[in-house]
mmCIF file of C-alpha atoms and ligand atoms in Angstrom:
data_model
loop_
_atom_site.group_PDB
_atom_site.id
_atom_site.type_symbol
_atom_site.label_atom_id
_atom_site.label_comp_id
_atom_site.label_asym_id
_atom_site.label_seq_id
_atom_site.Cartn_x
_atom_site.Cartn_y
_atom_site.Cartn_z
ATOM 1 C CA MET A 1 -12.520 -5.450 -58.093
ATOM 2 C CA THR A 2 -15.008 -4.639 -60.787
ATOM 3 C CA ASP A 3 -18.289 -7.013 -60.461
ATOM 4 C CA THR A 4 -20.334 -7.688 -63.507
ATOM 5 C CA ARG A 5 -22.483 -10.616 -61.680
ATOM 6 C CA LEU A 6 -25.545 -8.312 -61.048
ATOM 7 C CA SER A 7 -27.370 -6.268 -63.570
ATOM 8 C CA PHE A 8 -25.014 -3.053 -63.574
ATOM 9 C CA VAL A 9 -20.979 -3.615 -63.761
ATOM 10 C CA HIS A 10 -20.312 -2.130 -60.198
ATOM 11 C CA ARG A 11 -17.791 -2.267 -57.380
ATOM 12 C CA PHE A 12 -18.904 -3.258 -53.537
ATOM 13 C CA GLU A 13 -16.636 -2.424 -50.514
ATOM 14 C CA PRO A 14 -17.825 -4.142 -47.737
ATOM 15 C CA ALA A 15 -18.620 -1.857 -44.163
ATOM 16 C CA PRO A 16 -15.800 -2.161 -42.080
ATOM 17 C CA GLY A 17 -18.067 -2.634 -39.151
ATOM 18 C CA ALA A 18 -21.966 -2.306 -38.478
ATOM 19 C CA GLY A 19 -23.810 0.845 -37.855
ATOM 20 C CA ARG A 20 -23.581 3.116 -40.821
ATOM 21 C CA PRO A 21 -26.180 2.969 -43.636
ATOM 22 C CA PRO A 22 -24.168 1.933 -47.030
ATOM 23 C CA LEU A 23 -23.639 4.408 -49.821
ATOM 24 C CA LEU A 24 -24.944 4.119 -53.569
ATOM 25 C CA LEU A 25 -21.963 6.034 -55.508
ATOM 26 C CA LEU A 26 -23.217 7.446 -59.092
ATOM 27 C CA HIS A 27 -20.387 8.964 -60.977
ATOM 28 C CA GLY A 28 -20.627 12.121 -63.500
ATOM 29 C CA THR A 29 -20.707 11.838 -67.166
ATOM 30 C CA GLY A 30 -17.629 10.013 -68.576
ATOM 31 C CA GLY A 31 -16.910 8.614 -65.024
ATOM 32 C CA ASP A 32 -17.248 4.847 -63.838
ATOM 33 C CA GLU A 33 -17.601 2.778 -60.908
ATOM 34 C CA ASN A 34 -13.943 3.538 -60.191
ATOM 35 C CA ASP A 35 -14.745 7.088 -59.670
ATOM 36 C CA LEU A 36 -16.527 8.339 -56.268
ATOM 37 C CA LEU A 37 -14.755 5.030 -54.139
ATOM 38 C CA PRO A 38 -12.057 7.822 -52.803
ATOM 39 C CA LEU A 39 -14.749 10.478 -52.079
ATOM 40 C CA GLY A 40 -17.300 7.657 -50.279
ATOM 41 C CA ARG A 41 -14.211 6.606 -48.210
ATOM 42 C CA MET A 42 -13.639 10.040 -47.020
ATOM 43 C CA ILE A 43 -17.200 10.881 -46.431
ATOM 44 C CA ALA A 44 -18.209 7.934 -44.856
ATOM 45 C CA GLU A 45 -15.409 6.159 -43.019
ATOM 46 C CA GLY A 46 -17.540 3.122 -41.858
ATOM 47 C CA SER A 47 -20.149 2.689 -44.760
ATOM 48 C CA ALA A 48 -20.218 -0.179 -47.249
ATOM 49 C CA LEU A 49 -19.764 1.379 -50.569
ATOM 50 C CA LEU A 50 -21.495 0.592 -53.726
ATOM 51 C CA SER A 51 -20.596 2.183 -56.829
ATOM 52 C CA PRO A 52 -22.468 1.285 -60.314
ATOM 53 C CA ARG A 53 -21.087 2.204 -63.948
ATOM 54 C CA GLY A 54 -23.967 3.717 -65.564
ATOM 55 C CA LYS A 55 -25.085 1.938 -68.812
ATOM 56 C CA VAL A 56 -25.555 4.721 -71.228
ATOM 57 C CA LEU A 57 -22.662 5.683 -73.595
ATOM 58 C CA GLU A 58 -22.330 9.274 -74.850
ATOM 59 C CA GLY A 59 -19.771 9.232 -77.430
ATOM 60 C CA GLY A 60 -17.933 6.310 -75.221
ATOM 61 C CA MET A 61 -18.560 8.168 -71.997
ATOM 62 C CA PRO A 62 -20.591 6.262 -69.400
ATOM 63 C CA ARG A 63 -23.989 8.119 -67.996
ATOM 64 C CA PHE A 64 -26.959 7.317 -65.977
ATOM 65 C CA PHE A 65 -29.283 8.392 -68.845
ATOM 66 C CA ARG A 66 -29.546 9.857 -72.436
ATOM 67 C CA ARG A 67 -29.647 13.734 -73.018
ATOM 68 C CA LEU A 68 -30.583 15.600 -75.978
ATOM 69 C CA ALA A 69 -28.125 18.780 -75.178
ATOM 70 C CA GLU A 70 -26.318 19.793 -72.168
ATOM 71 C CA GLY A 71 -29.094 20.355 -69.822
ATOM 72 C CA VAL A 72 -31.830 18.796 -72.101
ATOM 73 C CA PHE A 73 -33.181 15.243 -70.916
ATOM 74 C CA ASP A 74 -34.744 12.472 -72.861
ATOM 75 C CA GLU A 75 -37.132 12.292 -69.899
ATOM 76 C CA ALA A 76 -38.533 8.630 -71.073
ATOM 77 C CA ASP A 77 -34.929 7.467 -70.815
ATOM 78 C CA VAL A 78 -34.831 9.330 -67.359
ATOM 79 C CA ARG A 79 -37.790 7.328 -65.914
ATOM 80 C CA ARG A 80 -36.648 3.915 -67.625
ATOM 81 C CA ARG A 81 -33.091 4.141 -66.052
ATOM 82 C CA ALA A 82 -34.620 5.507 -63.047
ATOM 83 C CA HIS A 83 -36.400 2.149 -62.652
ATOM 84 C CA GLU A 84 -33.568 0.148 -63.839
ATOM 85 C CA LEU A 85 -31.287 1.618 -61.185
ATOM 86 C CA ALA A 86 -33.466 1.238 -58.509
ATOM 87 C CA ASP A 87 -34.170 -2.541 -59.341
ATOM 88 C CA PHE A 88 -30.419 -2.991 -59.112
ATOM 89 C CA ILE A 89 -30.545 -1.520 -55.402
ATOM 90 C CA THR A 90 -32.973 -4.137 -54.615
ATOM 91 C CA GLU A 91 -30.762 -6.750 -56.280
ATOM 92 C CA ALA A 92 -27.528 -5.668 -54.852
ATOM 93 C CA ARG A 93 -29.008 -5.102 -51.309
ATOM 94 C CA GLU A 94 -30.041 -8.940 -51.556
ATOM 95 C CA ALA A 95 -26.732 -9.952 -52.844
ATOM 96 C CA TYR A 96 -24.593 -7.990 -50.407
ATOM 97 C CA GLY A 97 -27.440 -8.066 -47.346
ATOM 98 C CA LEU A 98 -27.643 -4.029 -46.944
ATOM 99 C CA ALA A 99 -29.736 -1.510 -45.580
ATOM 100 C CA ALA A 100 -31.466 1.050 -48.115
ATOM 101 C CA PRO A 101 -28.355 2.940 -49.274
ATOM 102 C CA ILE A 102 -28.203 6.925 -49.157
ATOM 103 C CA ALA A 103 -27.027 8.138 -52.615
ATOM 104 C CA VAL A 104 -24.065 10.033 -52.958
ATOM 105 C CA GLY A 105 -24.231 11.277 -56.603
ATOM 106 C CA PHE A 106 -22.073 13.883 -58.559
ATOM 107 C CA SER A 107 -23.522 15.892 -61.716
ATOM 108 C CA ASN A 108 -25.153 13.315 -63.977
ATOM 109 C CA GLY A 109 -25.250 10.781 -60.901
ATOM 110 C CA ALA A 110 -26.877 13.305 -58.532
ATOM 111 C CA ASN A 111 -29.744 13.892 -61.437
ATOM 112 C CA ILE A 112 -30.216 10.305 -61.716
ATOM 113 C CA ALA A 113 -30.482 10.042 -57.712
ATOM 114 C CA ALA A 114 -33.045 13.027 -57.658
ATOM 115 C CA ALA A 115 -35.125 11.065 -60.572
ATOM 116 C CA VAL A 116 -34.906 7.796 -58.295
ATOM 117 C CA LEU A 117 -36.140 9.645 -55.339
ATOM 118 C CA MET A 118 -39.101 11.255 -57.135
ATOM 119 C CA LEU A 119 -39.900 7.773 -58.960
ATOM 120 C CA ARG A 120 -38.777 5.126 -56.515
ATOM 121 C CA PRO A 121 -38.331 6.567 -53.147
ATOM 122 C CA GLU A 122 -38.295 3.327 -51.156
ATOM 123 C CA ALA A 123 -35.072 2.565 -53.054
ATOM 124 C CA LEU A 124 -32.908 5.339 -50.920
ATOM 125 C CA ALA A 125 -32.684 6.068 -47.373
ATOM 126 C CA GLY A 126 -31.721 9.659 -48.640
ATOM 127 C CA ALA A 127 -29.597 11.450 -50.951
ATOM 128 C CA VAL A 128 -26.360 13.853 -51.066
ATOM 129 C CA LEU A 129 -26.854 15.650 -54.255
ATOM 130 C CA LEU A 130 -23.758 17.344 -55.659
ATOM 131 C CA ARG A 131 -24.574 19.752 -58.350
ATOM 132 C CA ALA A 132 -27.745 18.573 -59.305
ATOM 133 C CA MET A 133 -30.554 19.704 -61.675
ATOM 134 C CA VAL A 134 -34.250 19.103 -62.078
ATOM 135 C CA PRO A 135 -34.386 15.707 -63.871
ATOM 136 C CA LEU A 136 -38.144 15.875 -64.552
ATOM 137 C CA SER A 137 -40.159 18.312 -66.031
ATOM 138 C CA GLU A 138 -43.077 16.946 -64.553
ATOM 139 C CA PRO A 139 -42.340 14.998 -61.416
ATOM 140 C CA PRO A 140 -44.883 12.654 -60.055
ATOM 141 C CA ALA A 141 -46.071 12.911 -56.395
ATOM 142 C CA ALA A 142 -43.821 11.092 -54.143
ATOM 143 C CA ASP A 143 -43.868 10.618 -50.477
ATOM 144 C CA LEU A 144 -40.232 11.683 -49.122
ATOM 145 C CA ALA A 145 -41.281 12.013 -45.457
ATOM 146 C CA GLY A 146 -38.535 10.945 -43.086
ATOM 147 C CA LYS A 147 -36.057 10.896 -46.005
ATOM 148 C CA GLY A 148 -33.075 13.672 -45.669
ATOM 149 C CA VAL A 149 -31.588 15.327 -48.636
ATOM 150 C CA LEU A 150 -28.306 17.600 -48.858
ATOM 151 C CA LEU A 151 -28.201 19.320 -51.860
ATOM 152 C CA LEU A 152 -24.448 21.234 -52.686
ATOM 153 C CA SER A 153 -24.436 23.778 -55.762
ATOM 154 C CA GLY A 154 -22.129 26.207 -56.916
ATOM 155 C CA SER A 155 -22.683 29.661 -57.669
ATOM 156 C CA GLY A 156 -20.671 29.926 -60.531
ATOM 157 C CA ASP A 157 -21.861 26.569 -62.073
ATOM 158 C CA PRO A 158 -21.949 26.581 -65.734
ATOM 159 C CA ILE A 159 -24.023 23.861 -66.298
ATOM 160 C CA VAL A 160 -26.521 24.122 -63.419
ATOM 161 C CA PRO A 161 -28.125 27.417 -62.765
ATOM 162 C CA THR A 162 -28.975 28.450 -59.078
ATOM 163 C CA GLU A 163 -32.389 28.992 -60.164
ATOM 164 C CA ASN A 164 -32.936 25.325 -61.138
ATOM 165 C CA ALA A 165 -31.021 23.899 -57.983
ATOM 166 C CA GLY A 166 -33.828 26.002 -56.152
ATOM 167 C CA ARG A 167 -36.286 24.502 -58.063
ATOM 168 C CA LEU A 168 -35.217 20.963 -57.076
ATOM 169 C CA ALA A 169 -34.735 21.670 -53.562
ATOM 170 C CA ALA A 170 -38.559 22.950 -53.647
ATOM 171 C CA ILE A 171 -39.658 20.082 -55.345
ATOM 172 C CA LEU A 172 -38.157 17.408 -52.685
ATOM 173 C CA LYS A 173 -39.202 19.362 -49.718
ATOM 174 C CA GLY A 174 -42.775 19.431 -51.234
ATOM 175 C CA ALA A 175 -42.503 15.726 -51.062
ATOM 176 C CA GLY A 176 -41.581 15.681 -47.722
ATOM 177 C CA ALA A 177 -37.902 15.449 -47.407
ATOM 178 C CA ALA A 178 -35.795 17.143 -45.322
ATOM 179 C CA VAL A 179 -33.742 19.411 -47.664
ATOM 180 C CA GLU A 180 -30.470 21.201 -46.566
ATOM 181 C CA HIS A 181 -29.433 23.053 -49.439
ATOM 182 C CA ARG A 182 -26.522 25.074 -49.664
ATOM 183 C CA ILE A 183 -25.049 27.188 -52.499
ATOM 184 C CA LEU A 184 -20.990 27.731 -52.361
ATOM 185 C CA PRO A 185 -18.961 30.091 -54.257
ATOM 186 C CA VAL A 186 -17.393 27.147 -56.514
ATOM 187 C CA GLY A 187 -18.436 25.863 -60.020
ATOM 188 C CA HIS A 188 -19.361 22.721 -61.229
ATOM 189 C CA GLY A 189 -16.343 20.610 -60.033
ATOM 190 C CA LEU A 190 -16.091 19.253 -56.505
ATOM 191 C CA SER A 191 -14.513 21.254 -53.870
ATOM 192 C CA GLN A 192 -12.944 20.353 -50.187
ATOM 193 C CA ALA A 193 -16.360 22.147 -49.078
ATOM 194 C CA ASP A 194 -18.180 19.475 -50.651
ATOM 195 C CA VAL A 195 -16.320 16.835 -48.924
ATOM 196 C CA THR A 196 -16.606 18.909 -45.735
ATOM 197 C CA LEU A 197 -19.964 19.345 -45.564
ATOM 198 C CA ALA A 198 -21.087 15.945 -47.093
ATOM 199 C CA LYS A 199 -19.097 14.079 -44.108
ATOM 200 C CA ALA A 200 -20.804 16.439 -41.732
ATOM 201 C CA TRP A 201 -23.988 15.753 -42.903
ATOM 202 C CA LEU A 202 -23.622 11.902 -43.140
ATOM 203 C CA ASP A 203 -22.100 11.782 -39.604
ATOM 204 C CA SER A 204 -25.466 13.590 -38.190
ATOM 205 C CA ASN A 205 -27.775 11.947 -40.431
ATOM 206 C CA SER A 206 -26.156 8.204 -39.456
ATOM 207 C CA ALA A 207 -26.309 8.807 -36.299
ATOM 208 C CA LYS A 208 -30.041 9.380 -36.201
ATOM 209 C CA GLU A 209 -30.734 6.178 -38.192
ATOM 210 C CA ILE A 210 -28.795 4.196 -35.523
HETATM 211 C C1 LIG B 1 -26.636 15.702 -67.017
HETATM 212 O O1 LIG B 1 -26.440 15.612 -68.463
HETATM 213 O O2 LIG B 1 -26.796 14.895 -66.067
HETATM 214 C C2 LIG B 1 -26.018 17.131 -66.779
HETATM 215 O O3 LIG B 1 -26.067 18.108 -67.975
HETATM 216 C C3 LIG B 1 -24.937 17.075 -65.942
HETATM 217 C C4 LIG B 1 -23.718 16.663 -66.776
HETATM 218 O O4 LIG B 1 -23.419 15.100 -66.804
HETATM 219 O O5 LIG B 1 -23.070 17.158 -67.540
#
């Protein structure tokens, strides 16, 4: 059920058992808090799922930050919204008794997850970034040592050039994250390969954390 009690409208599904890190599910443009719950259940059976709805509206479509055009971001808003989302994570961790989550973001949701990693690294245990691009042209010097990031890009993605995704991988690696970047023969939409690779990566990362 959608919950409006914390600072983001969200859904929360408790973990069926202990031991797996929670997932923070971040939808793409025009999605909402319901969108990625089925994906979350598929890729991380035992995890709690926390799924907020982006607060920015673009022609009525929820997003996590403002953009000036496709692929051109209002970076002051990216920064402000990344902090706002990190504060929500703190609030939700207290309310639900959660460990730091692994973000699983698609498109706009992956971009805000990358911004949170750069600006508030302590908020996340790691991230699965599906079709992400560089969210900040001058990223701050973050310390991402000990954090794993799976970046899945599409070679035929009309929104995210592979060069841009490669730059994001390099920035995150430069900050100390253990980055696995795979370029799949797909476009911007999600594919079965995304599900399979994300599940395998989460299985091995969760096993490392226990
Ligand atoms: C963004 O605005 O974050 C990216 O262009 C992806 C999208 O939401 O279309």
